[in-house]
PDB file of C-alpha atoms in Angstrom:
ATOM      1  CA  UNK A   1      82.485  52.445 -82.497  1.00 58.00           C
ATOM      2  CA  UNK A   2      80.641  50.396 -84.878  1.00 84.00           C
ATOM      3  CA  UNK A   3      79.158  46.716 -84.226  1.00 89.00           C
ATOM      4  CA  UNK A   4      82.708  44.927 -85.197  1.00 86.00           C
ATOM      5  CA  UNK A   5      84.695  46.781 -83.080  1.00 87.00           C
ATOM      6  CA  UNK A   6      82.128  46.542 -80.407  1.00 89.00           C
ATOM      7  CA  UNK A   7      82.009  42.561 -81.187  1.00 92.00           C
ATOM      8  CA  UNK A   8      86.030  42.794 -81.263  1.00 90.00           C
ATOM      9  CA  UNK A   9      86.108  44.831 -77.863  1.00 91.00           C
ATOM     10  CA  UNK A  10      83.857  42.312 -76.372  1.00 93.00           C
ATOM     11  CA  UNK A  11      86.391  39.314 -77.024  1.00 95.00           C
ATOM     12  CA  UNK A  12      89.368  41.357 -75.870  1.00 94.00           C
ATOM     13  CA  UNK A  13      87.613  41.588 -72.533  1.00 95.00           C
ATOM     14  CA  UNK A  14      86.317  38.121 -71.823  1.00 96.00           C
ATOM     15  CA  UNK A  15      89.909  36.720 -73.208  1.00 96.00           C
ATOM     16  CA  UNK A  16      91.949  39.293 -71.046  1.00 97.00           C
ATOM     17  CA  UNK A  17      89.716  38.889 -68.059  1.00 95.00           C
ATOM     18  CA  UNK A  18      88.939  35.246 -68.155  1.00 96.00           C
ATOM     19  CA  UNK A  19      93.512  35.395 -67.551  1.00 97.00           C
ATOM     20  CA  UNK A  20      93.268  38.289 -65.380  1.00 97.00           C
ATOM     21  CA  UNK A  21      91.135  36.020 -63.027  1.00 96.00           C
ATOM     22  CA  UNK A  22      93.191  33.698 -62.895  1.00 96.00           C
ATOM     23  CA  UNK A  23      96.256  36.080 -61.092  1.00 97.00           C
ATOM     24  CA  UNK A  24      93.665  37.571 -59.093  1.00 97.00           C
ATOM     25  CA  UNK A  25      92.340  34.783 -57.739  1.00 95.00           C
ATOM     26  CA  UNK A  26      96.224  33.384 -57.032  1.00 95.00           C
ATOM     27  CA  UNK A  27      96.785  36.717 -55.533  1.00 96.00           C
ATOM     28  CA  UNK A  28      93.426  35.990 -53.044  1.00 95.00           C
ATOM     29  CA  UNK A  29      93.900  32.517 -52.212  1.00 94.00           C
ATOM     30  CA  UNK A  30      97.604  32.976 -51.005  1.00 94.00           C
ATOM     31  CA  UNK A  31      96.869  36.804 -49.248  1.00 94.00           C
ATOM     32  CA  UNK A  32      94.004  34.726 -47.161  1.00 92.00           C
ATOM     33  CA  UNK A  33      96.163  31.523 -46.555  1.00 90.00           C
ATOM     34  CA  UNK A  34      93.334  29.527 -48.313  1.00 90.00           C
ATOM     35  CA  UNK A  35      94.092  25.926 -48.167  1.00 89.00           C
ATOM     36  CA  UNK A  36      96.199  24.724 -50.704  1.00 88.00           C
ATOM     37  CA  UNK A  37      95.131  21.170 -50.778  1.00 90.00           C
ATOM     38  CA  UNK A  38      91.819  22.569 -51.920  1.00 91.00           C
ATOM     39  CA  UNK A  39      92.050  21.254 -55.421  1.00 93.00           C
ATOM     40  CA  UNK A  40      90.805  24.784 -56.849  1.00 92.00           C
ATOM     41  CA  UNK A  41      94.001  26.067 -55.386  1.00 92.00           C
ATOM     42  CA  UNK A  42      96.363  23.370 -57.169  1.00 94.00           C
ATOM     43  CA  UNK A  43      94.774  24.375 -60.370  1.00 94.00           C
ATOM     44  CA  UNK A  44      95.590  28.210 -59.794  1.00 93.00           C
ATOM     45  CA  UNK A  45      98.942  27.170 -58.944  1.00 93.00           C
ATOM     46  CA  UNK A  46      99.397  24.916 -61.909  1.00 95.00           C
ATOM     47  CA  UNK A  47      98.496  27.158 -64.427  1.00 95.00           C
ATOM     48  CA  UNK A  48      99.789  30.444 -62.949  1.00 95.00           C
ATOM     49  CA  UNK A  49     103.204  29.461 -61.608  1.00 94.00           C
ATOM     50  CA  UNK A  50     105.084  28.555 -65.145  1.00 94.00           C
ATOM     51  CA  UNK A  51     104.204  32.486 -65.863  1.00 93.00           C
ATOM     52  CA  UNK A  52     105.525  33.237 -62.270  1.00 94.00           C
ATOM     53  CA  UNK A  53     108.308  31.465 -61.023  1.00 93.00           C
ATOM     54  CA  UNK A  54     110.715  33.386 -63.497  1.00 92.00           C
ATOM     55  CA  UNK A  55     109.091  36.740 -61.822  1.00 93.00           C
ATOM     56  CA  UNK A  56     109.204  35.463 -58.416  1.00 88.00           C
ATOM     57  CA  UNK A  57     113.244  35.481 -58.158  1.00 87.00           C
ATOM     58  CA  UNK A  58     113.439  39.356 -58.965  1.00 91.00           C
ATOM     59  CA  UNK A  59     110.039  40.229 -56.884  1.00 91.00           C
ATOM     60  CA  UNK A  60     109.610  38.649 -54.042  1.00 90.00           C
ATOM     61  CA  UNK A  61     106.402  38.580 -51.912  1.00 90.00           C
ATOM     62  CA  UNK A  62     105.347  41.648 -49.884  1.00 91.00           C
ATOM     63  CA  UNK A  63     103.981  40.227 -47.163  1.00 89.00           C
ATOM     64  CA  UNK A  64     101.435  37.711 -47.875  1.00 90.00           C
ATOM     65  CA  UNK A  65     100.642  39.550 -51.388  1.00 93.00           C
ATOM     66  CA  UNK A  66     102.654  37.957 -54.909  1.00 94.00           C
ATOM     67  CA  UNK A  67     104.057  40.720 -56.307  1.00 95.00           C
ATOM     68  CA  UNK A  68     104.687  38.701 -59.505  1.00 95.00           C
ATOM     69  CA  UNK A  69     101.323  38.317 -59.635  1.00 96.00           C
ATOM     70  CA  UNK A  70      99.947  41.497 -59.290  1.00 96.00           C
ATOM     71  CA  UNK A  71     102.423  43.164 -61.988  1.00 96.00           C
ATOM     72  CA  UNK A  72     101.479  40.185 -64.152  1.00 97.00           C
ATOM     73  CA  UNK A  73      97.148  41.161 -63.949  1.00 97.00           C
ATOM     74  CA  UNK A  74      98.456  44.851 -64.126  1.00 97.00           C
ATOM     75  CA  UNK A  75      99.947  44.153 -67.351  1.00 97.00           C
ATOM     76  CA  UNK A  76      97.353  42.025 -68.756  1.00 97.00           C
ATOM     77  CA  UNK A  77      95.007  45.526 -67.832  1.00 97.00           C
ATOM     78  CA  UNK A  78      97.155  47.797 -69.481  1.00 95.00           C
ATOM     79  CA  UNK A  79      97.496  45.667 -72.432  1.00 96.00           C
ATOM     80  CA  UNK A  80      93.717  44.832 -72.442  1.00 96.00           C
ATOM     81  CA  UNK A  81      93.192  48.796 -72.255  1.00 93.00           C
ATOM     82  CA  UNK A  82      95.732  49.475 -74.861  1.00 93.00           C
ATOM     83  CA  UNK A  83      94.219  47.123 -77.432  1.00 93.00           C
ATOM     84  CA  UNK A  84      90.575  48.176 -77.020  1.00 91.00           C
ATOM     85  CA  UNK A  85      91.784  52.037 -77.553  1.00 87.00           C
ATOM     86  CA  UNK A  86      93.469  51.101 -79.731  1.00 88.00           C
ATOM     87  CA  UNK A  87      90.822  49.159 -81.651  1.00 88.00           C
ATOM     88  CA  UNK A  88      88.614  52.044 -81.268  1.00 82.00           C
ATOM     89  CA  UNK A  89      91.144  54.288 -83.199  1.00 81.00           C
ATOM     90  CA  UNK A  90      91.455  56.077 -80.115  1.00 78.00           C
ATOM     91  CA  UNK A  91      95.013  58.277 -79.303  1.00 76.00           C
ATOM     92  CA  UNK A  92      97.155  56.331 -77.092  1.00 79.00           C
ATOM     93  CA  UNK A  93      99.179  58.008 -74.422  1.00 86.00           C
ATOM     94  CA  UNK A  94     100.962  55.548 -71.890  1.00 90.00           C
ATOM     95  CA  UNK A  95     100.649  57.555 -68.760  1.00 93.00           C
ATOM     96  CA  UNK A  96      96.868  57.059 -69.636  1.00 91.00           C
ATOM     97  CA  UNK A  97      96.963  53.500 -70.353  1.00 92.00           C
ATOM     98  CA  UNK A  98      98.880  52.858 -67.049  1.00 95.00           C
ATOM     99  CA  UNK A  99      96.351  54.376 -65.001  1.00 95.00           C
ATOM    100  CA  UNK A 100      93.313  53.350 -66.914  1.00 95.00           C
ATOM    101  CA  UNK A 101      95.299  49.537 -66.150  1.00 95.00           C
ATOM    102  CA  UNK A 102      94.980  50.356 -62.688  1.00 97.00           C
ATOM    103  CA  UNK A 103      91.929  51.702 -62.307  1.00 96.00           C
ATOM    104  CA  UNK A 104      90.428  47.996 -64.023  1.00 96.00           C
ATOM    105  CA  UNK A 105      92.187  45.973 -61.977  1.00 97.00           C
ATOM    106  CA  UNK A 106      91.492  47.565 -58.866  1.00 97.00           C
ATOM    107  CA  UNK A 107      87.280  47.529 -60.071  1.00 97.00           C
ATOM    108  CA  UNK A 108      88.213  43.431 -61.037  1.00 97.00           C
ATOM    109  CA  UNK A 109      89.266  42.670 -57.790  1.00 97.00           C
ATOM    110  CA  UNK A 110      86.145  44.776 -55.708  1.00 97.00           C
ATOM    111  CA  UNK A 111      84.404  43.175 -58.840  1.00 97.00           C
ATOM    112  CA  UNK A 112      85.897  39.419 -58.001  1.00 96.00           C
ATOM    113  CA  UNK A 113      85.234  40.358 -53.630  1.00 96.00           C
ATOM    114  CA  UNK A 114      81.276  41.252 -54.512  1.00 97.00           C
ATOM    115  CA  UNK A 115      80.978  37.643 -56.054  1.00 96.00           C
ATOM    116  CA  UNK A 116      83.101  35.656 -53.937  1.00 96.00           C
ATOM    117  CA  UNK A 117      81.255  37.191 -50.945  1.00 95.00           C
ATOM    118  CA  UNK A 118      77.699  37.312 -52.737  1.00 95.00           C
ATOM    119  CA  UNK A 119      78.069  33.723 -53.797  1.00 93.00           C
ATOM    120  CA  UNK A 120      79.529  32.534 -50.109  1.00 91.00           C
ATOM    121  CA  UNK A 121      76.509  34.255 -48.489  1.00 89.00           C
ATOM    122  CA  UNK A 122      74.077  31.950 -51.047  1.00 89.00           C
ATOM    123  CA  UNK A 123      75.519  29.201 -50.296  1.00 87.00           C
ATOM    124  CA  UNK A 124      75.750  29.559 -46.490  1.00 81.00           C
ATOM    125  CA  UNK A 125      71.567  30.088 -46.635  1.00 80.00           C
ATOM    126  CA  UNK A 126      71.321  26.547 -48.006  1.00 79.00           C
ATOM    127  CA  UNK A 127      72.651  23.429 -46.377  1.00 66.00           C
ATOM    128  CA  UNK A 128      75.359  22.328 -48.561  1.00 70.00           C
ATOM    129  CA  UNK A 129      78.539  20.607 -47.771  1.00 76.00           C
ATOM    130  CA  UNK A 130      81.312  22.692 -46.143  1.00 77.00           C
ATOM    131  CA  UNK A 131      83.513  20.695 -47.255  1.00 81.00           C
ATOM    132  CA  UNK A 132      83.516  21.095 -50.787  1.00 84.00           C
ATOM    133  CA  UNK A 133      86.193  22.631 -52.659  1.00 87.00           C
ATOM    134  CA  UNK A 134      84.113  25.757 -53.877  1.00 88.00           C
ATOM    135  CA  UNK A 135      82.863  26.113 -50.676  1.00 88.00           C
ATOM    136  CA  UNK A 136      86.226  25.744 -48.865  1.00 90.00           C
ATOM    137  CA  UNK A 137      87.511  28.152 -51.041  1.00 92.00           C
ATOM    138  CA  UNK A 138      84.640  31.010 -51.062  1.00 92.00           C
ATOM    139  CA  UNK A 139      84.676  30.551 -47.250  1.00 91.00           C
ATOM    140  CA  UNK A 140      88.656  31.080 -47.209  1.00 92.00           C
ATOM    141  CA  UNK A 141      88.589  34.294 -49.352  1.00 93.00           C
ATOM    142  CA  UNK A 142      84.942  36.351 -48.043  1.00 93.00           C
ATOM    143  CA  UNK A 143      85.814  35.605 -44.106  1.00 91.00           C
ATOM    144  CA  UNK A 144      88.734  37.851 -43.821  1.00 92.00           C
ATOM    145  CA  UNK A 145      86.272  40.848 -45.298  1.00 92.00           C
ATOM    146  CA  UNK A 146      83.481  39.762 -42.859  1.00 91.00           C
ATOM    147  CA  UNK A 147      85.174  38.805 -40.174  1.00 90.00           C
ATOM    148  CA  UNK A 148      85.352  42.498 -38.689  1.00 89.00           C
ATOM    149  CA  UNK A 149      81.583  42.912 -38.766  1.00 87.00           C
ATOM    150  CA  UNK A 150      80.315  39.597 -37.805  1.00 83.00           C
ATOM    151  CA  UNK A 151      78.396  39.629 -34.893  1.00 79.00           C
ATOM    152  CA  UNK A 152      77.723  43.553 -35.064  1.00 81.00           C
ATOM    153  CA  UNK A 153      75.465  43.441 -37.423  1.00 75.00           C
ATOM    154  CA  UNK A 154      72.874  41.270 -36.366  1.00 76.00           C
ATOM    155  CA  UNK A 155      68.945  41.781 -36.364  1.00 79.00           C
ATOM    156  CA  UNK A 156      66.358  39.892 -35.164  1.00 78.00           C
ATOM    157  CA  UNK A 157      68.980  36.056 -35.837  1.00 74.00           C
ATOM    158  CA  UNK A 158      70.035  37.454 -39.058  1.00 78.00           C
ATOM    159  CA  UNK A 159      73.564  38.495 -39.887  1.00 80.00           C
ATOM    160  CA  UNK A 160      73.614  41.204 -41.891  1.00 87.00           C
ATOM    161  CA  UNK A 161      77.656  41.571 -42.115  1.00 89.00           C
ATOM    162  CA  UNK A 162      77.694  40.575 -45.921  1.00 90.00           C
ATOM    163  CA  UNK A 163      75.140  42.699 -46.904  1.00 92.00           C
ATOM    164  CA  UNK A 164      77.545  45.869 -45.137  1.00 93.00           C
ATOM    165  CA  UNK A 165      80.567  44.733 -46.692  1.00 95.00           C
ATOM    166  CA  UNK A 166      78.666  44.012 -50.915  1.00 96.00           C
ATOM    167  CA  UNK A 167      77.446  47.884 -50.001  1.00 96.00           C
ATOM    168  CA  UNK A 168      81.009  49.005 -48.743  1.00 96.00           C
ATOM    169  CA  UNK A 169      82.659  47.117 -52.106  1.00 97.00           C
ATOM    170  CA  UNK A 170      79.586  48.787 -54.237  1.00 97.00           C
ATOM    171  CA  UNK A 171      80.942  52.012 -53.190  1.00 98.00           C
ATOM    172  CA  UNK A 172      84.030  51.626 -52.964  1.00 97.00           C
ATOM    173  CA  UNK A 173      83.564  50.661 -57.281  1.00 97.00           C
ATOM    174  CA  UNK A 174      81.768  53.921 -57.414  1.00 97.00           C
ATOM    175  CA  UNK A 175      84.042  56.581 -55.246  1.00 97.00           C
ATOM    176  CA  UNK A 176      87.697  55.114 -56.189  1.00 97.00           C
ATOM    177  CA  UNK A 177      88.144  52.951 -59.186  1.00 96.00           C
ATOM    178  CA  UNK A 178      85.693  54.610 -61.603  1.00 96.00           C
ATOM    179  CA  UNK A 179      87.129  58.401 -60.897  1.00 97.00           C
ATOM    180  CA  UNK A 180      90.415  56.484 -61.231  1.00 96.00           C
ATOM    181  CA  UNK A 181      89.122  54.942 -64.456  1.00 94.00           C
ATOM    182  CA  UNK A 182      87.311  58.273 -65.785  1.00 94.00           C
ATOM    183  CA  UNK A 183      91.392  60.056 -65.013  1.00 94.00           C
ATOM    184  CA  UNK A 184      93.174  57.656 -66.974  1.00 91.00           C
ATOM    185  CA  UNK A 185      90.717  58.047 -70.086  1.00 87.00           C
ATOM    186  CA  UNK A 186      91.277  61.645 -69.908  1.00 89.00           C
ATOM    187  CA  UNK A 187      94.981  61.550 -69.574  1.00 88.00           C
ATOM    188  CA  UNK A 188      94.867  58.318 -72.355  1.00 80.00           C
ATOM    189  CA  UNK A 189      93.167  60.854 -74.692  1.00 77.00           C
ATOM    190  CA  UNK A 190      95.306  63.945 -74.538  1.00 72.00           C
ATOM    191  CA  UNK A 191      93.069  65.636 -72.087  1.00 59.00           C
TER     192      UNK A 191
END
């Protein structure tokens, strides 16, 4: 690829994944209940539902995960995925594209846990408020991943339960999504 396509590439991504976030983070806040007169919440509501509430009546929630939203940040992926190949005058093949979708949106959200529970370990080293939206919010969406360890992991005072969980997500980016990823390029290119 040469530097336009690169610079073209790059704007693809930020655009697709600044509204992938978006779902994602709608997709967090109502799997861990987080509190939705946190005012963070209202504004993933706001902007997310006018794209949803037409999806919601044929797919209803599974459990506590929105289906609508989850096919939504798939398609935004496959698109994304389609456009970049595409803009790299690569072949396309759809089974390819589908599971090259898949594979990114499964590293965005291990990608989206590892700063939601890096950032919610920072801030619970310094005294800030608890009660502020961000912090309401990051507390509401890391506890259910290190909840299991808490306590088990201790060493000398210090909890070491986030670090175990940022190593299991690190891995888990390594093992599944990028053979998933490193698939779905060879079946995008013919291979």
């Amino acid at each position: 690829m040469n530097y336009l396509t690169n610079a073209g590439a790059l704007i693809l991504q930020f655009a697709f994944g600044a509204l992938v976030t978006l779902f994602v983070l709608r997709i967090l806040a109502e799997a861990c209940r987080a509190d939705f007169n946190n005012p963070l919440c209202q504004f993933l509501y706001r902007f997310t539902n006018p794209v949803l509430r037409p999806l919601r009546k044929a797919l209803p929630n599974f459990r506590r995960i929105n289906t609508a939203a989850l096919l939504i940040a798939l398609l935004l992926e496959c698109l994304k995925v389609l456009l970049v190949l595409a803009l790299g005058g690569i072949p396309l093949a759809p089974v390819g594209i589908l599971v090259m979708g898949f594979a990114e949106l499964l590293d965005f959200f291990l990608l989206t846990w590892i700063v939601i529970v890096f950032a919610w370990s920072l801030l619970s080293m310094f005294s800030s408020d608890r009660y502020h939206p961000v912090a309401r919010l990051l507390s509401s969406l890391a506890e259910p991943l290190v909840r299991p360890l808490r306590g088990r992991m201790t060493l000398g005072g210090l909890d070491f339960s986030p670090t175990v969980v940022l190593l299991g997500l690190f891995l888990a980016r390594i093992l599944i999504a990028q053979p998933i990823l490193d698939l779905g390029g060879r079946l995008a290119m013919g291979g």
